[in-house]
Amino acid sequence: MPKGRPNTMNNYGVLLNELGFDETFVTPLRERFLQPLTSLLYPDCGGGCLDSHKAFVVKYSMQEDLDLSCHYDNAEVTLNVCLGKDFTDGSLYFSDMKQVPDNQRRYTEVKHVVTQGLLHRGQQTHGALPISSGERWNLIIWMRSAAVRNQICPMCDREPELVQTVGFGDGFTQEKAANSPKMVEVCAIT
Ligand SMILES: O=C(O)CCC(=O)C(=O)O
Ligand SMILES: [Fe+2]
């Protein structure tokens, strides 16, 4: 079965839509359980009107990716769940929102506990430190709000130019008919 990379940063992992998990698992999780929380926590960045997502599992091991460099997500709000397995080190770190210049950013390390989920703004810069043994697997859900990203692309900070696609694409929509097809942005960085 052909298999895509989870995103352009991680080399190892799996996209959950390729396993058919969107309709059965991720969409109900987002709508029923995550959006009530994100509405309260992140009303400033679309937490109350999330309407699509990109979900994937990332894998780190001694022979594969060890860490993830500092970045922001193609998301308004992100859920990151530590699935295990056994590993040492590999903490997450968080810094300021992407608008803060590199040389003024402060960093906080967060030890991620297996089974626990962590919500954060997608545009807050973050990364994962190298593991020093074992395997680290995380479920990542990049949640998106068309109402927010249709105004300005969160990856290039410009007005989106749209091309038609199937599925959620990168979460942009053409604000015409309610049932208009989903669109993907041409400069997508995922
Ligand atoms: O490995 C992690 O826990 C972070 C993954 C991440 O930040 C991402 O995929 O956007
Ligand atoms: Fe990320």
PDB file of C-alpha atoms and ligand atoms in Angstrom:
ATOM      1  CA  MET A   1       0.000   0.000   0.000  1.00  0.00           C
ATOM      2  CA  PRO A   2       1.500   3.429  -0.934  1.00  0.00           C
ATOM      3  CA  LYS A   3       2.280   5.467   2.170  1.00  0.00           C
ATOM      4  CA  GLY A   4       2.981   9.180   2.598  1.00  0.00           C
ATOM      5  CA  ARG A   5       5.322  10.834   5.077  1.00  0.00           C
ATOM      6  CA  PRO A   6       3.502  12.202   8.135  1.00  0.00           C
ATOM      7  CA  ASN A   7       4.741  15.723   7.302  1.00  0.00           C
ATOM      8  CA  THR A   8       7.766  17.399   5.685  1.00  0.00           C
ATOM      9  CA  MET A   9       9.745  17.349   8.965  1.00  0.00           C
ATOM     10  CA  ASN A  10       9.269  13.780  10.222  1.00  0.00           C
ATOM     11  CA  ASN A  11      10.517  10.894   8.089  1.00  0.00           C
ATOM     12  CA  TYR A  12       8.901   8.068  10.057  1.00  0.00           C
ATOM     13  CA  GLY A  13       5.280   7.578  11.020  1.00  0.00           C
ATOM     14  CA  VAL A  14       1.865   7.186   9.454  1.00  0.00           C
ATOM     15  CA  LEU A  15      -0.967   9.427   8.297  1.00  0.00           C
ATOM     16  CA  LEU A  16      -4.189   8.379  10.003  1.00  0.00           C
ATOM     17  CA  ASN A  17      -6.408   9.223   7.024  1.00  0.00           C
ATOM     18  CA  GLU A  18      -4.504   6.577   5.047  1.00  0.00           C
ATOM     19  CA  LEU A  19      -5.740   4.035   7.598  1.00  0.00           C
ATOM     20  CA  GLY A  20      -9.340   5.259   7.355  1.00  0.00           C
ATOM     21  CA  PHE A  21      -9.274   6.708  10.881  1.00  0.00           C
ATOM     22  CA  ASP A  22     -10.588  10.201  10.064  1.00  0.00           C
ATOM     23  CA  GLU A  23     -14.339   9.521   9.964  1.00  0.00           C
ATOM     24  CA  THR A  24     -14.330   6.819  12.602  1.00  0.00           C
ATOM     25  CA  PHE A  25     -11.949   8.279  15.154  1.00  0.00           C
ATOM     26  CA  VAL A  26     -10.280  11.654  14.599  1.00  0.00           C
ATOM     27  CA  THR A  27     -13.267  13.730  13.451  1.00  0.00           C
ATOM     28  CA  PRO A  28     -15.532  12.602  16.343  1.00  0.00           C
ATOM     29  CA  LEU A  29     -12.642  13.101  18.788  1.00  0.00           C
ATOM     30  CA  ARG A  30     -12.092  16.639  17.508  1.00  0.00           C
ATOM     31  CA  GLU A  31     -15.750  17.600  17.406  1.00  0.00           C
ATOM     32  CA  ARG A  32     -16.977  16.012  20.636  1.00  0.00           C
ATOM     33  CA  PHE A  33     -14.032  16.132  22.991  1.00  0.00           C
ATOM     34  CA  LEU A  34     -11.339  18.544  21.775  1.00  0.00           C
ATOM     35  CA  GLN A  35     -13.336  21.496  20.460  1.00  0.00           C
ATOM     36  CA  PRO A  36     -15.109  22.106  23.824  1.00  0.00           C
ATOM     37  CA  LEU A  37     -11.648  22.474  25.386  1.00  0.00           C
ATOM     38  CA  THR A  38     -10.056  24.487  22.589  1.00  0.00           C
ATOM     39  CA  SER A  39     -13.060  26.869  22.520  1.00  0.00           C
ATOM     40  CA  LEU A  40     -12.262  27.801  26.108  1.00  0.00           C
ATOM     41  CA  LEU A  41      -8.463  27.719  25.859  1.00  0.00           C
ATOM     42  CA  TYR A  42      -7.772  29.253  22.461  1.00  0.00           C
ATOM     43  CA  PRO A  43     -10.689  31.451  21.328  1.00  0.00           C
ATOM     44  CA  ASP A  44      -8.031  33.888  20.022  1.00  0.00           C
ATOM     45  CA  CYS A  45      -6.762  31.525  17.328  1.00  0.00           C
ATOM     46  CA  GLY A  46      -9.826  29.696  16.073  1.00  0.00           C
ATOM     47  CA  GLY A  47     -10.216  27.221  18.941  1.00  0.00           C
ATOM     48  CA  GLY A  48     -13.983  27.735  18.803  1.00  0.00           C
ATOM     49  CA  CYS A  49     -14.368  27.065  15.088  1.00  0.00           C
ATOM     50  CA  LEU A  50     -12.029  24.203  14.206  1.00  0.00           C
ATOM     51  CA  ASP A  51     -13.426  22.382  11.188  1.00  0.00           C
ATOM     52  CA  SER A  52     -10.705  20.094   9.803  1.00  0.00           C
ATOM     53  CA  HIS A  53      -7.461  18.430  10.778  1.00  0.00           C
ATOM     54  CA  LYS A  54      -4.401  16.485   9.691  1.00  0.00           C
ATOM     55  CA  ALA A  55      -3.639  13.584  12.032  1.00  0.00           C
ATOM     56  CA  PHE A  56      -0.558  11.393  12.088  1.00  0.00           C
ATOM     57  CA  VAL A  57       1.725   9.334  14.280  1.00  0.00           C
ATOM     58  CA  VAL A  58       5.414  10.262  14.395  1.00  0.00           C
ATOM     59  CA  LYS A  59       8.104   7.760  15.311  1.00  0.00           C
ATOM     60  CA  TYR A  60      11.590   8.360  16.701  1.00  0.00           C
ATOM     61  CA  SER A  61      14.192   5.633  17.253  1.00  0.00           C
ATOM     62  CA  MET A  62      17.967   5.326  17.441  1.00  0.00           C
ATOM     63  CA  GLN A  63      18.186   4.191  13.784  1.00  0.00           C
ATOM     64  CA  GLU A  64      15.620   6.681  12.484  1.00  0.00           C
ATOM     65  CA  ASP A  65      14.728  10.268  13.447  1.00  0.00           C
ATOM     66  CA  LEU A  66      16.080  11.198  16.895  1.00  0.00           C
ATOM     67  CA  ASP A  67      14.565  14.632  17.334  1.00  0.00           C
ATOM     68  CA  LEU A  68      12.523  17.378  15.714  1.00  0.00           C
ATOM     69  CA  SER A  69      13.903  20.863  15.229  1.00  0.00           C
ATOM     70  CA  CYS A  70      12.116  24.007  16.329  1.00  0.00           C
ATOM     71  CA  HIS A  71       9.106  24.851  14.173  1.00  0.00           C
ATOM     72  CA  TYR A  72       5.482  25.921  14.159  1.00  0.00           C
ATOM     73  CA  ASP A  73       2.686  23.771  12.818  1.00  0.00           C
ATOM     74  CA  ASN A  74       0.384  24.047   9.830  1.00  0.00           C
ATOM     75  CA  ALA A  75      -2.401  24.210  12.413  1.00  0.00           C
ATOM     76  CA  GLU A  76      -4.366  26.623  14.552  1.00  0.00           C
ATOM     77  CA  VAL A  77      -4.339  24.252  17.551  1.00  0.00           C
ATOM     78  CA  THR A  78      -2.338  21.027  17.973  1.00  0.00           C
ATOM     79  CA  LEU A  79      -2.925  17.967  20.150  1.00  0.00           C
ATOM     80  CA  ASN A  80       0.194  15.901  20.899  1.00  0.00           C
ATOM     81  CA  VAL A  81      -0.352  12.594  22.726  1.00  0.00           C
ATOM     82  CA  CYS A  82       2.617  10.582  23.964  1.00  0.00           C
ATOM     83  CA  LEU A  83       1.887   6.961  22.999  1.00  0.00           C
ATOM     84  CA  GLY A  84       5.168   5.512  24.311  1.00  0.00           C
ATOM     85  CA  LYS A  85       6.780   3.150  23.811  1.00  0.00           C
ATOM     86  CA  ASP A  86       9.822   3.120  26.127  1.00  0.00           C
ATOM     87  CA  PHE A  87      12.386   5.857  25.636  1.00  0.00           C
ATOM     88  CA  THR A  88      14.770   8.117  27.503  1.00  0.00           C
ATOM     89  CA  ASP A  89      15.125  11.880  27.040  1.00  0.00           C
ATOM     90  CA  GLY A  90      13.235  13.235  24.019  1.00  0.00           C
ATOM     91  CA  SER A  91      11.431  15.984  25.952  1.00  0.00           C
ATOM     92  CA  LEU A  92       9.328  18.528  24.141  1.00  0.00           C
ATOM     93  CA  TYR A  93      10.283  22.177  24.334  1.00  0.00           C
ATOM     94  CA  PHE A  94       8.166  25.254  23.769  1.00  0.00           C
ATOM     95  CA  SER A  95       9.048  28.832  23.043  1.00  0.00           C
ATOM     96  CA  ASP A  96       7.223  32.013  22.059  1.00  0.00           C
ATOM     97  CA  MET A  97       4.773  32.554  19.238  1.00  0.00           C
ATOM     98  CA  LYS A  98       6.437  32.595  15.810  1.00  0.00           C
ATOM     99  CA  GLN A  99       6.209  36.401  15.558  1.00  0.00           C
ATOM    100  CA  VAL A 100       8.861  36.804  18.304  1.00  0.00           C
ATOM    101  CA  PRO A 101      12.375  37.125  16.756  1.00  0.00           C
ATOM    102  CA  ASP A 102      14.646  34.092  17.291  1.00  0.00           C
ATOM    103  CA  ASN A 103      17.121  35.966  19.465  1.00  0.00           C
ATOM    104  CA  GLN A 104      14.401  37.086  21.877  1.00  0.00           C
ATOM    105  CA  ARG A 105      12.769  33.695  22.399  1.00  0.00           C
ATOM    106  CA  ARG A 106      12.784  31.908  25.748  1.00  0.00           C
ATOM    107  CA  TYR A 107      12.477  28.118  25.939  1.00  0.00           C
ATOM    108  CA  THR A 108      10.705  25.792  28.373  1.00  0.00           C
ATOM    109  CA  GLU A 109      11.250  22.042  28.430  1.00  0.00           C
ATOM    110  CA  VAL A 110       8.245  19.797  29.003  1.00  0.00           C
ATOM    111  CA  LYS A 111       8.683  16.142  29.887  1.00  0.00           C
ATOM    112  CA  HIS A 112       5.904  14.344  28.064  1.00  0.00           C
ATOM    113  CA  VAL A 113       4.343  11.511  30.063  1.00  0.00           C
ATOM    114  CA  VAL A 114       3.212   8.379  28.218  1.00  0.00           C
ATOM    115  CA  THR A 115      -0.628   8.378  27.770  1.00  0.00           C
ATOM    116  CA  GLN A 116      -0.869  12.139  28.341  1.00  0.00           C
ATOM    117  CA  GLY A 117      -1.997  14.636  25.709  1.00  0.00           C
ATOM    118  CA  LEU A 118      -0.831  18.190  25.390  1.00  0.00           C
ATOM    119  CA  LEU A 119      -2.709  20.986  23.605  1.00  0.00           C
ATOM    120  CA  HIS A 120      -0.896  24.025  22.226  1.00  0.00           C
ATOM    121  CA  ARG A 121      -1.371  26.819  19.732  1.00  0.00           C
ATOM    122  CA  GLY A 122      -0.054  25.672  16.347  1.00  0.00           C
ATOM    123  CA  GLN A 123       1.795  28.951  15.841  1.00  0.00           C
ATOM    124  CA  GLN A 124       3.722  28.625  19.108  1.00  0.00           C
ATOM    125  CA  THR A 125       7.264  27.497  18.285  1.00  0.00           C
ATOM    126  CA  HIS A 126       8.300  24.110  19.648  1.00  0.00           C
ATOM    127  CA  GLY A 127      10.379  21.009  18.970  1.00  0.00           C
ATOM    128  CA  ALA A 128      11.450  17.659  20.407  1.00  0.00           C
ATOM    129  CA  LEU A 129      14.881  16.995  21.938  1.00  0.00           C
ATOM    130  CA  PRO A 130      16.786  13.847  20.876  1.00  0.00           C
ATOM    131  CA  ILE A 131      15.923  10.539  22.468  1.00  0.00           C
ATOM    132  CA  SER A 132      18.920   8.644  23.828  1.00  0.00           C
ATOM    133  CA  SER A 133      17.400   5.167  23.805  1.00  0.00           C
ATOM    134  CA  GLY A 134      14.241   3.309  22.874  1.00  0.00           C
ATOM    135  CA  GLU A 135      11.358   4.316  20.644  1.00  0.00           C
ATOM    136  CA  ARG A 136       9.152   7.385  20.967  1.00  0.00           C
ATOM    137  CA  TRP A 137       5.741   7.420  19.251  1.00  0.00           C
ATOM    138  CA  ASN A 138       3.358  10.391  19.361  1.00  0.00           C
ATOM    139  CA  LEU A 139      -0.100  10.997  17.985  1.00  0.00           C
ATOM    140  CA  ILE A 140      -0.284  14.495  16.507  1.00  0.00           C
ATOM    141  CA  ILE A 141      -3.524  16.183  15.444  1.00  0.00           C
ATOM    142  CA  TRP A 142      -3.045  19.482  13.623  1.00  0.00           C
ATOM    143  CA  MET A 143      -6.475  21.115  13.953  1.00  0.00           C
ATOM    144  CA  ARG A 144      -7.500  23.829  11.554  1.00  0.00           C
ATOM    145  CA  SER A 145     -10.066  26.608  11.270  1.00  0.00           C
ATOM    146  CA  ALA A 146     -11.036  27.664   7.761  1.00  0.00           C
ATOM    147  CA  ALA A 147     -12.411  30.926   9.175  1.00  0.00           C
ATOM    148  CA  VAL A 148      -8.913  31.792  10.439  1.00  0.00           C
ATOM    149  CA  ARG A 149      -6.711  30.433   7.655  1.00  0.00           C
ATOM    150  CA  ASN A 150      -8.897  31.652   4.788  1.00  0.00           C
ATOM    151  CA  GLN A 151      -7.853  35.171   5.874  1.00  0.00           C
ATOM    152  CA  ILE A 152      -4.123  34.496   6.045  1.00  0.00           C
ATOM    153  CA  CYS A 153      -2.060  31.361   5.398  1.00  0.00           C
ATOM    154  CA  PRO A 154      -0.423  30.349   8.719  1.00  0.00           C
ATOM    155  CA  MET A 155       2.678  29.078   6.902  1.00  0.00           C
ATOM    156  CA  CYS A 156       3.474  31.999   4.574  1.00  0.00           C
ATOM    157  CA  ASP A 157       1.423  34.809   6.189  1.00  0.00           C
ATOM    158  CA  ARG A 158      -0.104  35.730   2.842  1.00  0.00           C
ATOM    159  CA  GLU A 159      -3.597  35.593   1.437  1.00  0.00           C
ATOM    160  CA  PRO A 160      -4.154  31.978   0.335  1.00  0.00           C
ATOM    161  CA  GLU A 161      -4.369  31.038  -3.320  1.00  0.00           C
ATOM    162  CA  LEU A 162      -6.567  27.968  -3.577  1.00  0.00           C
ATOM    163  CA  VAL A 163      -6.549  24.849  -5.694  1.00  0.00           C
ATOM    164  CA  GLN A 164      -9.218  22.177  -5.520  1.00  0.00           C
ATOM    165  CA  THR A 165      -8.498  18.924  -3.748  1.00  0.00           C
ATOM    166  CA  VAL A 166     -10.250  15.993  -2.131  1.00  0.00           C
ATOM    167  CA  GLY A 167     -10.659  15.528   1.614  1.00  0.00           C
ATOM    168  CA  PHE A 168      -9.618  18.223   4.064  1.00  0.00           C
ATOM    169  CA  GLY A 169      -6.588  19.380   2.048  1.00  0.00           C
ATOM    170  CA  ASP A 170      -4.829  21.993   4.152  1.00  0.00           C
ATOM    171  CA  GLY A 171      -8.095  23.169   5.703  1.00  0.00           C
ATOM    172  CA  PHE A 172      -8.826  26.163   3.465  1.00  0.00           C
ATOM    173  CA  THR A 173     -12.285  26.597   1.946  1.00  0.00           C
ATOM    174  CA  GLN A 174     -13.896  28.786  -0.654  1.00  0.00           C
ATOM    175  CA  GLU A 175     -16.479  30.746   1.306  1.00  0.00           C
ATOM    176  CA  LYS A 176     -19.328  30.325  -1.196  1.00  0.00           C
ATOM    177  CA  ALA A 177     -22.034  27.682  -0.914  1.00  0.00           C
ATOM    178  CA  ALA A 178     -22.184  25.806   2.354  1.00  0.00           C
ATOM    179  CA  ASN A 179     -21.415  22.559   0.528  1.00  0.00           C
ATOM    180  CA  SER A 180     -18.573  23.937  -1.576  1.00  0.00           C
ATOM    181  CA  PRO A 181     -15.677  21.523  -2.176  1.00  0.00           C
ATOM    182  CA  LYS A 182     -12.712  21.560   0.166  1.00  0.00           C
ATOM    183  CA  MET A 183      -9.631  23.348  -1.141  1.00  0.00           C
ATOM    184  CA  VAL A 184      -5.914  23.100  -0.578  1.00  0.00           C
ATOM    185  CA  GLU A 185      -3.535  26.027  -0.586  1.00  0.00           C
ATOM    186  CA  VAL A 186      -0.890  25.989  -3.330  1.00  0.00           C
ATOM    187  CA  CYS A 187       2.046  26.937  -1.119  1.00  0.00           C
ATOM    188  CA  ALA A 188       1.174  24.234   1.428  1.00  0.00           C
ATOM    189  CA  ILE A 189       3.978  23.317   3.835  1.00  0.00           C
ATOM    190  CA  THR A 190       2.944  20.323   5.875  1.00  0.00           C
TER     191      THR A 190
HETATM  192  O1  LIG B   1       7.603  14.743  18.367  1.00  0.00           O
HETATM  193  C1  LIG B   1       6.838  15.496  18.913  1.00  0.00           C
HETATM  194  O2  LIG B   1       6.341  15.264  20.001  1.00  0.00           O
HETATM  195  C2  LIG B   1       6.475  16.803  18.251  1.00  0.00           C
HETATM  196  C3  LIG B   1       5.846  16.619  16.910  1.00  0.00           C
HETATM  197  C4  LIG B   1       5.438  17.930  16.326  1.00  0.00           C
HETATM  198  O3  LIG B   1       5.665  18.970  16.859  1.00  0.00           O
HETATM  199  C5  LIG B   1       4.727  17.963  15.043  1.00  0.00           C
HETATM  200  O4  LIG B   1       4.599  16.914  14.394  1.00  0.00           O
HETATM  201  O5  LIG B   1       4.271  19.042  14.650  1.00  0.00           O
HETATM  202 FE    FE B   2       4.808  20.570  15.775  1.00  0.00          FE
END
